[in-house]
Coordinates of C-alpha atoms and ligand atoms in Angstrom, one line a residue:
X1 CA 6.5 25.2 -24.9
X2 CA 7.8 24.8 -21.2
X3 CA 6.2 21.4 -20.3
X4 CA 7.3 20.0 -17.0
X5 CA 7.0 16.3 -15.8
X6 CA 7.5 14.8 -12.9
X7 CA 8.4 11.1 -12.7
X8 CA 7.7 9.3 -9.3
X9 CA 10.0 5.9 -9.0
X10 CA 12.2 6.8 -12.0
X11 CA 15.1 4.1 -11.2
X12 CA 12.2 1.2 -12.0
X13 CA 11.6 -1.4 -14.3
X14 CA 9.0 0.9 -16.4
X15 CA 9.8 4.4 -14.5
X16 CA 14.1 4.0 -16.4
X17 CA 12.9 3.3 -20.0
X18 CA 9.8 6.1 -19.8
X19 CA 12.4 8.7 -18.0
X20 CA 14.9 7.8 -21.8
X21 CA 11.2 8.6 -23.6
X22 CA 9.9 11.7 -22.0
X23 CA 13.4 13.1 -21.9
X24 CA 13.8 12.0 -25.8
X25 CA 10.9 13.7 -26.2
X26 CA 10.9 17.0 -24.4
X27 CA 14.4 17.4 -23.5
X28 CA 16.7 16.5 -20.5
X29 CA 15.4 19.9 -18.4
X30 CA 12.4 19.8 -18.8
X31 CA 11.8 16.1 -17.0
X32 CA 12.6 15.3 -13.6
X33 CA 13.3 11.7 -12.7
X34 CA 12.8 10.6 -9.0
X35 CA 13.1 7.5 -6.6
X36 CA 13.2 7.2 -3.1
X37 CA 17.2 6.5 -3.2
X38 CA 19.9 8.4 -4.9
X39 CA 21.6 6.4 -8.0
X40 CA 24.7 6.4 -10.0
X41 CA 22.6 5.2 -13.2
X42 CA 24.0 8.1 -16.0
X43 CA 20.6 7.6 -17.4
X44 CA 18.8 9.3 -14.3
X45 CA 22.0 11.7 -13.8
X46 CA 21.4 12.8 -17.6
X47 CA 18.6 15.5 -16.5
X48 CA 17.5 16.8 -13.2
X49 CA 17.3 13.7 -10.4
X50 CA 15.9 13.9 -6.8
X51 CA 15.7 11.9 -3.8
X52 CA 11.7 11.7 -3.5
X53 CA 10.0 9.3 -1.0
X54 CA 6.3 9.8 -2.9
X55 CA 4.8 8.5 0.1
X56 CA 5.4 12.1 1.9
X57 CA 3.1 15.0 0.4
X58 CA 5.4 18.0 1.9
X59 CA 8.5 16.9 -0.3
X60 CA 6.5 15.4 -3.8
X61 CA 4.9 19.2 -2.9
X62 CA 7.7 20.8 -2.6
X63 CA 9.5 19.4 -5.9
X64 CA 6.7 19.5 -7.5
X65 CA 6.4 23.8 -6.5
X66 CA 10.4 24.2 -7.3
X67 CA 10.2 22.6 -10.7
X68 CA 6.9 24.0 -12.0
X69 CA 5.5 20.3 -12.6
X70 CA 2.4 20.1 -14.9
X71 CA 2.4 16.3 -15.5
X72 CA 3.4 13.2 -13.1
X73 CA 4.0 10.1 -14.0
X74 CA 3.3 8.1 -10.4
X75 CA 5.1 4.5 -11.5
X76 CA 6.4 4.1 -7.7
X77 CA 4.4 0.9 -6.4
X78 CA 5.0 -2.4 -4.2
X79 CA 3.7 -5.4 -7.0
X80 CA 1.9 -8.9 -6.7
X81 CA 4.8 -11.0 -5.6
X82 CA 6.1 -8.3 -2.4
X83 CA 2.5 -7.1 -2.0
X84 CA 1.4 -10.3 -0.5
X85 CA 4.3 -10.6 1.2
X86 CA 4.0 -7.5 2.7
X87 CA 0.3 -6.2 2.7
X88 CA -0.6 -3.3 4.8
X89 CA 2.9 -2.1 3.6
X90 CA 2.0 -2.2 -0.4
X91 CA -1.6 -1.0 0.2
X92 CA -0.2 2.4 2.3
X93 CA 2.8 2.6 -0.7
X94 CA 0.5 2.4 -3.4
X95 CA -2.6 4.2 -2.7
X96 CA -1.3 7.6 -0.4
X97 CA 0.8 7.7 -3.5
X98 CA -2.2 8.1 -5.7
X99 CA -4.3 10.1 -3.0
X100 CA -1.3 12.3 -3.1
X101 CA -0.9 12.9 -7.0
X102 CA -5.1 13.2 -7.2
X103 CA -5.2 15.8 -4.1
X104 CA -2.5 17.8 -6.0
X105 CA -4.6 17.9 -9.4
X106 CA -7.7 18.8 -7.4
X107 CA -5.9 21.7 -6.0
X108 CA -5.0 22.6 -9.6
X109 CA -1.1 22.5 -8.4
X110 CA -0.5 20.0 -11.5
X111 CA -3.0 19.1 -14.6
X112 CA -2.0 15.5 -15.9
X113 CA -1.8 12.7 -14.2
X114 CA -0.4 9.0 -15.5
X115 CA -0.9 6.4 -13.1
X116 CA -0.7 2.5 -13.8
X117 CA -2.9 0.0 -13.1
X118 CA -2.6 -4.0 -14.1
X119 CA -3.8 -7.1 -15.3
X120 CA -3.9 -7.5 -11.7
X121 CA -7.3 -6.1 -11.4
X122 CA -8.9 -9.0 -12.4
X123 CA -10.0 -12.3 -10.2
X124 CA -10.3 -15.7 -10.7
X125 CA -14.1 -15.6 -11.3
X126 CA -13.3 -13.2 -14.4
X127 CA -13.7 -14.8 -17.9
X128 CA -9.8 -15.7 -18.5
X129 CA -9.7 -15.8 -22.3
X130 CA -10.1 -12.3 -24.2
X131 CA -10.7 -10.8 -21.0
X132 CA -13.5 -7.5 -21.9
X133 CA -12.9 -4.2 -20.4
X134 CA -15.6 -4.3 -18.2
X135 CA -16.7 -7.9 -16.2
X136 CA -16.4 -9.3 -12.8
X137 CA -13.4 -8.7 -11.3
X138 CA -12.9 -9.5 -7.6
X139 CA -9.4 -9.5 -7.3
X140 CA -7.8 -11.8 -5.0
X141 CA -4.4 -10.4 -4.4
X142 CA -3.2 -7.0 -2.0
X143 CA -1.5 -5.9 -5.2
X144 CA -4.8 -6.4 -7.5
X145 CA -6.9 -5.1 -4.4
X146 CA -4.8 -1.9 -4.6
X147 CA -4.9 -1.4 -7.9
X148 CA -8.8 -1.5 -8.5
X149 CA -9.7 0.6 -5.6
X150 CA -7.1 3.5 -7.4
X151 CA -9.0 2.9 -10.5
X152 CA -12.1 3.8 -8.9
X153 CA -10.6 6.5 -7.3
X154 CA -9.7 7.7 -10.5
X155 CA -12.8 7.8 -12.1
X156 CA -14.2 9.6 -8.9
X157 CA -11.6 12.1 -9.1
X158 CA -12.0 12.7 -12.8
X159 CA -15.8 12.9 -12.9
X160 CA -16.2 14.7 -9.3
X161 CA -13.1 17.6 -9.5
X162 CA -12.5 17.2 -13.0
X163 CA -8.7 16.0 -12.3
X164 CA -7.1 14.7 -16.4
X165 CA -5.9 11.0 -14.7
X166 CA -5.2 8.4 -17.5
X167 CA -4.7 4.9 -16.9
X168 CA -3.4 1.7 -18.7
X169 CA -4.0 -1.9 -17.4
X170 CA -0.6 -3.3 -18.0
X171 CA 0.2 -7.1 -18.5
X172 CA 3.7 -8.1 -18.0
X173 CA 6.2 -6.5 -18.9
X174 CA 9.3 -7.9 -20.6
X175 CA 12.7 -5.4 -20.9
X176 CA 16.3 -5.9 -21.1
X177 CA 17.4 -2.1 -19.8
X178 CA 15.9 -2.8 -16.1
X179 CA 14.9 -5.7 -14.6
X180 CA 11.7 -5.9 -12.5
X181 CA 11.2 -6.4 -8.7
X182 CA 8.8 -8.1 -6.8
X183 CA 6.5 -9.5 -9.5
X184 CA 4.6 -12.3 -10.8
X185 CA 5.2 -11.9 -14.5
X186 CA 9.1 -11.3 -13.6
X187 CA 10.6 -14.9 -14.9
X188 CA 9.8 -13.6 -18.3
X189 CA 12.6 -11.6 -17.9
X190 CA 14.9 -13.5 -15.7
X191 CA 14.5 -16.6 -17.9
X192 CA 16.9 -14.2 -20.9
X193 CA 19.1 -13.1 -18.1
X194 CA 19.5 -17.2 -16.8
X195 CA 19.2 -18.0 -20.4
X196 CA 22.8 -16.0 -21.7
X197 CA 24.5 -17.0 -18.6
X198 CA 23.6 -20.7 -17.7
X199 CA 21.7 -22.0 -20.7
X200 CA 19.2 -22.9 -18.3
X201 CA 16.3 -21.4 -16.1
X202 CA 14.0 -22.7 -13.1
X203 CA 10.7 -21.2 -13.2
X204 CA 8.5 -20.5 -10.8
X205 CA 5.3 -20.6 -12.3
X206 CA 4.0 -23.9 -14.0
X207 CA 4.7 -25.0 -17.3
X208 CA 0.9 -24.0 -18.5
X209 CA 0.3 -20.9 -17.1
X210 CA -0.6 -18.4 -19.6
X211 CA -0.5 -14.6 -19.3
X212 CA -0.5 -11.6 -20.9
X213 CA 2.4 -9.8 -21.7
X214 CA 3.6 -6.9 -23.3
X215 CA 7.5 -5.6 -25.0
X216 CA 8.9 -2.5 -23.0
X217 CA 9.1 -0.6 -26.4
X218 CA 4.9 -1.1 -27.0
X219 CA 4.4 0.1 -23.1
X220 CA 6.0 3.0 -23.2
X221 CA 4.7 4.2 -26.9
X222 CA 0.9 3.3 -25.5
X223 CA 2.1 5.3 -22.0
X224 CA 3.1 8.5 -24.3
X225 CA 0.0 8.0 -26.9
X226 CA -2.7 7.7 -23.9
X227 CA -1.0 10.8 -22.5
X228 CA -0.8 12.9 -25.9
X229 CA -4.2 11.4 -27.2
X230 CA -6.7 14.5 -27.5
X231 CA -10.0 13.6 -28.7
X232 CA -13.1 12.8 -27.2
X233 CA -13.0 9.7 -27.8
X234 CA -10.6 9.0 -25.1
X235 CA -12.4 8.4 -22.0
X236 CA -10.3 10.0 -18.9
X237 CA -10.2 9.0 -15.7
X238 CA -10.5 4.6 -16.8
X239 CA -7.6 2.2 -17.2
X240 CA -7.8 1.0 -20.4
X241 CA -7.1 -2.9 -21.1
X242 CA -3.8 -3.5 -23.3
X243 CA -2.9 -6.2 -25.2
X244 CA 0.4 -7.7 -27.1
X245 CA 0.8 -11.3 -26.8
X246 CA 0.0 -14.2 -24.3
X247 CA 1.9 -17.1 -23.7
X248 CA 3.4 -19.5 -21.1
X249 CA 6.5 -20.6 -19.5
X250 CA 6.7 -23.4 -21.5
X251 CA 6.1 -21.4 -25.3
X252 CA 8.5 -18.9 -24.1
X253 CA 11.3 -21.9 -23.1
X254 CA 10.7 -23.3 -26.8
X255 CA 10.9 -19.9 -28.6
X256 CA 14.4 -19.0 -26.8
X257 CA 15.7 -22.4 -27.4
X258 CA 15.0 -21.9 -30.9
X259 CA 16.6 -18.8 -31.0
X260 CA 19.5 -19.9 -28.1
X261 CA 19.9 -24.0 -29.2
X262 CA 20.2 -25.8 -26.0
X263 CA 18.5 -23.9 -23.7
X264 CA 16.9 -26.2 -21.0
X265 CA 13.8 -25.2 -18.5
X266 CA 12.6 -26.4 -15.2
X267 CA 9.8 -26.0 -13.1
X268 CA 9.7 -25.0 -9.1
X269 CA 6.4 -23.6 -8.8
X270 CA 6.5 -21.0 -5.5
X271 CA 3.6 -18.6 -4.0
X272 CA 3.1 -16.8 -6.9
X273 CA 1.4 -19.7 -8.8
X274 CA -1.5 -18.8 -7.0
X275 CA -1.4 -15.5 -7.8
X276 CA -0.8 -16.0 -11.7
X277 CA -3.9 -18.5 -11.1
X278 CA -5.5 -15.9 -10.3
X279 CA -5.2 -13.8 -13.8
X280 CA -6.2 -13.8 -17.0
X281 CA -4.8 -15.7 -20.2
X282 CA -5.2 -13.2 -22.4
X283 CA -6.9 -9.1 -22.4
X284 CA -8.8 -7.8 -24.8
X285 CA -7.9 -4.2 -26.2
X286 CA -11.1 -3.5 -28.1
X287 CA -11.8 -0.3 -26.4
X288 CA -8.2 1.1 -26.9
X289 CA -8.2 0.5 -30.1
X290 CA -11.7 2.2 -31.3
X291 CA -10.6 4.9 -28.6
X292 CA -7.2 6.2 -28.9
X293 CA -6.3 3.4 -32.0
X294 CA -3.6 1.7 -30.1
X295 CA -1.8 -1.1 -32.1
X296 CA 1.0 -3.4 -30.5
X297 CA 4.3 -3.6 -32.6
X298 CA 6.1 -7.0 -31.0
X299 CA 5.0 -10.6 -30.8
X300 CA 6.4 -13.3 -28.6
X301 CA 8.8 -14.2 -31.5
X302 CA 10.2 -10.3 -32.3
X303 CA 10.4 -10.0 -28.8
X304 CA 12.4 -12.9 -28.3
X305 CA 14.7 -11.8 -30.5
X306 CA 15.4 -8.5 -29.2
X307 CA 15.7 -9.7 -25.8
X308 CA 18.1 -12.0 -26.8
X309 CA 20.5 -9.7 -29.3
X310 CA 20.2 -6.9 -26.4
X311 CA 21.7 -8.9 -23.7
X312 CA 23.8 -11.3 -25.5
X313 CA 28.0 -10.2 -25.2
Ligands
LIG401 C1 3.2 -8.1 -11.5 O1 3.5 -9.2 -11.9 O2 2.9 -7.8 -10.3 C2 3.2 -6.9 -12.5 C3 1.8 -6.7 -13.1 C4 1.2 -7.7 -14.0 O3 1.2 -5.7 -12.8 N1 4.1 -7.2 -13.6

């Protein structure tokens, strides 16, 4: 079966390690990987690559028409940390983008949409431990902002034109194949790459700050089982909460230094201690498992482990 996708800010942290997946999975021609600058990454130049600024409708139109596209993956978005730094810039970035992707399914020119939401979504009056699917959320962040306004625009879309939209809320996400850019969860990947080199790391979030997280490897295998899942029992058009594990700068500092023995931490909170503030500890996934059964596979200490044996020489 010909089955085209269309990835929208392939070079990124989740956008590299999804475009290895899909391509795994349906073959190098059949996926097109896309970011707003060209690349020399032999991942992306593996299969078909173009230079896509997703924020203008002709060309995402126009590659979309050339290629035959039935699916899009839209992973191109401005997160928590540059978002606040830039707001009027993240909230054009990341919801034209979606506008765009849900016009084009409404217009039957593509049938499947992924789009990502986040942890994000959630406020500081939301209930912080075991955090339910559905409860206050009030976000206080551009980023978060974003991100549950496209949710509801999902749902819209979905329920008024019918558009197949499916949505994860991510927590962090922890790789060693890309790094991350402009988030809050990021020192829990930094900390491995400061970690091999230095034997130390500075954090910039607070000893106690809990969050939830999430192994690369788990995100992608719930990206491509949301997107396969056919049953009624999935409900399209919501994000779905996802959980791994939940921890904090200071667990994370013990479990590499038992792994990596003298490993030493310190602490520089920054602006994005507010934000983190501003999250939950820890998600409940109730509703994805009884839905589309989803099941982590890595804990804080299996991850630690693969993060280190990856980027250790
Ligand atoms: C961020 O920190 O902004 C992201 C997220 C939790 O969506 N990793």
């Amino acid at each position: 079966m010909h089955h085209k996708t269309l990835i929208l800010g392939a070079c990124g942290q989740i956008g590299t390690e999804l475009t290895i997946a899909l391509r795994e999975k349906y073959g190098l021609n059949n996926v097109v990987a896309s970011d707003i600058r060209a690349t020399e990454d032999p991942v992306m130049n593996a299969g078909p690559f173009e230079i896509l600024d997703a924020t203008d409708i002709h060309a995402l139109e126009d590659v979309i028409m050339h290629y035959e596209i039935e699916t899009v993956y839209l992973m191109a978005a401005m997160l928590s940390g540059t978002a606040e730094k830039f707001p009027m810039k993240a909230w054009s970035l990341n919801m034209d983008t979606l506008f765009h992707v849900l016009n084009l399914a409404k217009d039957k020119k593509i049938s499947k949409i992924f789009w990502p939401s986040s942890i994000a979504v959630f406020g500081p009056d939301t209930p912080k431990q075991n955090t339910p699917q559905q409860c206050i959320m009030a976000p206080s962040t551009v980023y978060g902002m974003s991100k549950l306004a496209g949710e509801r625009w999902c749902e819209y879309y979905h329920l008024k034109y019918g558009v197949d939209v499916r949505s994860l809320r991510y927590p962090g996400l922890i790789s060693w194949k890309t790094q991350p850019g402009g988030g809050t969860t990021d020192y829990a990947v930094d900390i491995f790459h400061k970690a091999i080199e230095n034997g130390s790391y500075e954090s910039f979030l607070a000893p106690q700050t809990t969050l939830p997280m999430m192994y690369m490897e788990d995100a992608i295998r719930a990206t491509l089982s949301i997107m396969d899942f056919e049953s009624t029992s999935l409900k399209k058009g919501i994000a779905y909460n996802i959980s791994a594990m939940s921890f904090n700068p200071e667990e994370l500092a013990q479990e590499i230094a038992k792994q990596l023995p003298g490993f030493t931490m310190s602490y520089a909170p920054d602006f994005r201690q507010a934000i983190a503030d501003s999250w939950p500890d820890s998600i409940s996934d109730l509703e994805a498992q009884n839905d589309w059964h989803w099941k982590p596979h890595f804990n804080m200490e299996k991850m630690v482990q693969d993060m280190l044996q990856h980027l250790s020489p």
